[in-house]
Amino acid sequence: MDVERLLEEIKTKLSDVLVEAKIDRPRYASIKVKPEGMVKAATLLKENGFNHPLSVSGVDYPDRGEVEVVYHVSCLDSKSLVALKTALPRGQPSMPSLREIWRGVHFHERETWEMLGVKFEGHPELKRFLLQEDWEEGVYPLRKEFKLKPES
Amino acid sequence: MPIRVAWGIQHPMSGHLTLYLDVDGDIVLNTEADVGYTHRGLEKIAEYRNFIQYVPVIERACDFDASNFALGYVRAVEALMGIEVPERAKYLRVIAAELSRIMSHLYAQALLSMTGGFETMTVWSANDRELILDLLERLSGARVTHTYIIPGGVRADIPKGFKEKAYDVLNYLERRIWDYYKMLFQNKTFQDRTMGVGVLSKQDAIELGITGPNLRASGVDFDVRRDDPYEAYDKLDFEVVVEKEGDSYARALVRFYEIAQSIKIIKQALKDLPEGPIRCKTPPMLPRGETYTRIESGRGELGVYIVGSGTNKPYRLKISAPSFRNLAGLVYLCRDIPMGDIPVIYYSLDILLLDVDR
Amino acid sequence: MSSYLRPLYMALVHAFKRTFTVKYPFEILQPAERYRGRIKLNMDKCIGCGVCSYICPNRAITLVEHEGRKYPQLDYGRCCFCGFCVEYCPRAALEHTQEYEIAAYTKEELIYSPLKMAEPAKPFDRRIVTVKGLDSKLGPGHG
Amino acid sequence: MNLPISLPTLPNIPGLPPIPLPVLPPPFDVLIEFMQTSEFMEFAVELSLKLLVFPGLAFIMLYAMLAVWGERKLHARIHLRIGPYHVGPIFGLFQLVADGIKLLGKEIVTPERSHKFFYHLAPVLIMSLSMITLAFIPFFPVGPGEYWTIYYSEYSLLIILALFSLRPFIMIMAGWASNNKYTMMGAMRAAFQLLAYEVPLMLSMASVVILAGSFDLAKIVESQANMWFIVPCFLGFIVFFISTMAEICRRPLDIIVAEQEIVFGPWTEYTGMEYGLIMMSEYVDVAIASFLTSILFLGGWHGPGLHPLVWLLIKMGILSMFFMIGRSTWPRLRIDQLLDAGWRKLIPLALVQVFIAIVLVYVLKVIVV
């Protein structure tokens, strides 16, 4: 179903956990939700036809002291796109895994865990994925404090 | 009692990937993929390069389809800056992207026919890919990593004899692909090896997030070029190729027909190429804010999520590579199949490990 | 049954077509005139401003003292031939040649000092071939 | 047998005392005495001529060189490229010699925990097995009942069949001894494929034996004087061609050495001249297959005009080209498709062919045995 009607439904159903919901471009909406409302929002989105997961990206904001996890999901029939965002505390970022809802995010969540340290509870296979075997625990490359040594 | 075989990194057909197979006799019970051999941390490098410098870097994320990836990144940067590229540059970008798509599809067809030990089709596809590389070399100056599409437009206009040369090559290729059809797709042994192998149902394909020709081969009529048109695709007419069976044969067939469609697109773009400038001024800084743009690259839908930081370097760049999402399909399909099907499924999904590892 | 024998027919038909390969070390393929090959430095035009070393994505260019003036020194171990340095040089002191045979045995040999970069482009001393016969029944070939 | 060359005799140079013969214990003195007679000398020269020149070493080396050159040039032309170019006179004829010298230079590696004895025995066995099979094939008539063959017997077809059925054991030995998962899988595949394709091989031979009335290859060729056996049992020809292709594992039936799946099958760990032996045995197998096919179905050395041997070599040459063209025209079948084709498709065809043969010979009495 298209994005405008989706936003009304979200505003009515998820009013308690909703932080903000807006439309950036025609057929592209972004919804920010509190961490505990993620599973509810995800199931709601899936029922409304958004069942094609695109990506899971983590963005580290040291100044705001939080890690923002963004789920991009698209609905193939209405050709529209939704960015489901949530902000997690930077110290121990953890949230329930949405793997049961969208089967496609299995590897995405595993990569976000490895790169940013966002712990997804209930994810069956949270272990080393892209980095080399002897990468020491607790160092997350995509965090801002991990500096690349400036070459030459 | 299944033994664990590493169909691994030291294997003639495995590429930069290790598949740990639980093999019982000749049947593979379960597969676990171990990737990361070509992980260069392109997303971290993005935070150390300004938006012009990053174009050659992102082209290395998928160098069989360089211009499409450059186009994906450049569109994200331009969407963030909010600038509009001149009309002629849009057409030139479509030409470069479609040439790069043909290059990528020909290489995918070469690798897939290699899995059955069919060197003839591999060499024929590689031969004809050379002709496309010559065209791209004439247009952009480099054969594979063109760095032709940059923020603000295109680096150079088409050289003098390019149109005639392009028409020659495209007319030849249009006749040539029917040789492929007779040699490969009507080859009974190839049909035996690929029909009914790695069947991906429509529902599974959508839920697993599969993209590109693999999605269209499972019956989903979705193509970013038509449904979320960008550059000059809305002014050019082409059909979206859709198959129903969802097996390896259908995926190869979708890629085969897409080559024909791409040839049609390039010919139209060359014919009604508008006059005008090929580049426009770009603001020096990336404004704050974030955006997610997507394009249809050879392997599937490339999504780029960029967060601007007010300097000329992006604050965070997420490349949602098509092969990374097709990898879920590979692991899902490689279950309870004979050992001989592993390379066929792996190469019919056209997974490029440079994409997966970024 | 026809689809078993059709590939055999196609294979035999192709046995008499023109070969497509180039005998590389003895023949060389004609690069396009816009080809981004080895980069040649024009010593007197260069003002040592360092734009090339700033714009280079792989930090391949560093500025080096030579007779009191600064010139770019290119490390081909890092260069990705994107051609940004040639495009953004304010005095057009850098330009592309059509050479692409710059392999070397050690990493040090790959680092081209300004003098070595200033060498003129070497013409090809072997037979140059181009693609021809795209429309002929015999198929394309290099001749 | 009158030989085209003069016989050497023991040199007794006048003036020098005759060479004292060694005195040996009982069983050997009879042997020495027998070796003195001219009849033994004649047999020895003829045998060495056969072993070293015609069906033996020289012919095999020459054939292998031509076969390697022909195959690589054929595939190159189909792939629109040139193929071997620099080595030897006609654009790369000596390619096999070059490869041989290179392989001789390479070190023979023994994998760490492999079973050393059987590991090194396997390539020697596979090569010798291929060469032995050549000993029983009659090549051309020398006298009325005499044929140019190393060992003439009435059951030469049976012996060749027995040698064919020995092949899977050597491959399993190689696969098991090299202690590598891929070679083990290759060995199992070898067992499956070679056993699956022996039954249609036998049945298609059976139809020829029924028509010819004897197991002796020479008699089979003799009985094809006026009508080649390909005419009455064309089905048998197809089944025989496909099953020999599977026996010597040529593409599209070469799942034993499927590079794309199990690296190189049972032969993965071999290097140096051992690898050379294995490759050589592959080309000897192609020679045997084309000899057998031309003898059983295309009337061996029968043909107007030319010397019978020349006719056999022409037929064999054309057939070996057909054995080799599979590499660039069909992809490889999967193992279950291949076995399915062997058991479910080829065997019924062969049985139909045997039925036709029986009908032709005993019911309609068209062909007199």
Tab-separated table of N, CA and C in Angstrom, chain A residues 3 10 21 42 44 48 55 61 72 74 81 86 95 98 100 103 110:
chain	number	residue	atom	x	y	z
A	3	VAL	N	2.608	5.051	0.440
A	3	VAL	CA	3.304	5.533	1.636
A	3	VAL	C	2.398	6.438	2.479
A	10	ILE	N	0.448	4.241	10.681
A	10	ILE	CA	1.511	4.147	11.692
A	10	ILE	C	1.235	5.163	12.795
A	21	ALA	N	7.758	10.679	11.880
A	21	ALA	CA	7.509	9.969	10.608
A	21	ALA	C	7.283	11.010	9.531
A	42	ALA	N	7.943	-3.259	12.813
A	42	ALA	CA	8.367	-4.143	11.703
A	42	ALA	C	7.206	-5.036	11.285
A	44	LEU	N	4.089	-4.481	11.639
A	44	LEU	CA	3.064	-3.651	10.976
A	44	LEU	C	3.462	-3.398	9.523
A	48	ASN	N	1.710	-4.598	5.856
A	48	ASN	CA	1.275	-3.667	4.807
A	48	ASN	C	2.059	-3.867	3.524
A	55	SER	N	18.370	-3.251	3.243
A	55	SER	CA	19.672	-3.199	3.937
A	55	SER	C	19.458	-2.793	5.384
A	61	TYR	N	26.915	8.035	16.149
A	61	TYR	CA	26.936	9.474	16.464
A	61	TYR	C	27.568	9.662	17.842
A	72	HIS	N	16.179	-0.512	5.821
A	72	HIS	CA	15.515	-0.071	4.572
A	72	HIS	C	14.707	-1.244	4.034
A	74	SER	N	11.484	-2.376	1.232
A	74	SER	CA	10.728	-1.832	0.088
A	74	SER	C	9.516	-2.713	-0.153
A	81	LEU	N	9.399	2.787	-0.650
A	81	LEU	CA	10.569	2.444	0.174
A	81	LEU	C	10.353	3.062	1.551
A	86	THR	N	15.962	3.627	14.395
A	86	THR	CA	15.871	3.674	15.856
A	86	THR	C	17.237	4.056	16.399
A	95	MET	N	19.354	-4.536	20.511
A	95	MET	CA	17.918	-4.466	20.180
A	95	MET	C	17.480	-5.852	19.722
A	98	LEU	N	15.384	-8.552	14.063
A	98	LEU	CA	14.173	-8.611	13.226
A	98	LEU	C	14.310	-9.734	12.195
A	100	GLU	N	13.391	-12.755	12.391
A	100	GLU	CA	12.206	-13.623	12.191
A	100	GLU	C	11.228	-12.943	11.245
A	103	ARG	N	13.414	-12.384	6.681
A	103	ARG	CA	14.489	-13.397	6.618
A	103	ARG	C	15.735	-12.841	5.930
A	110	ARG	N	24.162	-9.397	10.927
A	110	ARG	CA	25.442	-9.976	11.375
A	110	ARG	C	26.580	-9.004	11.056
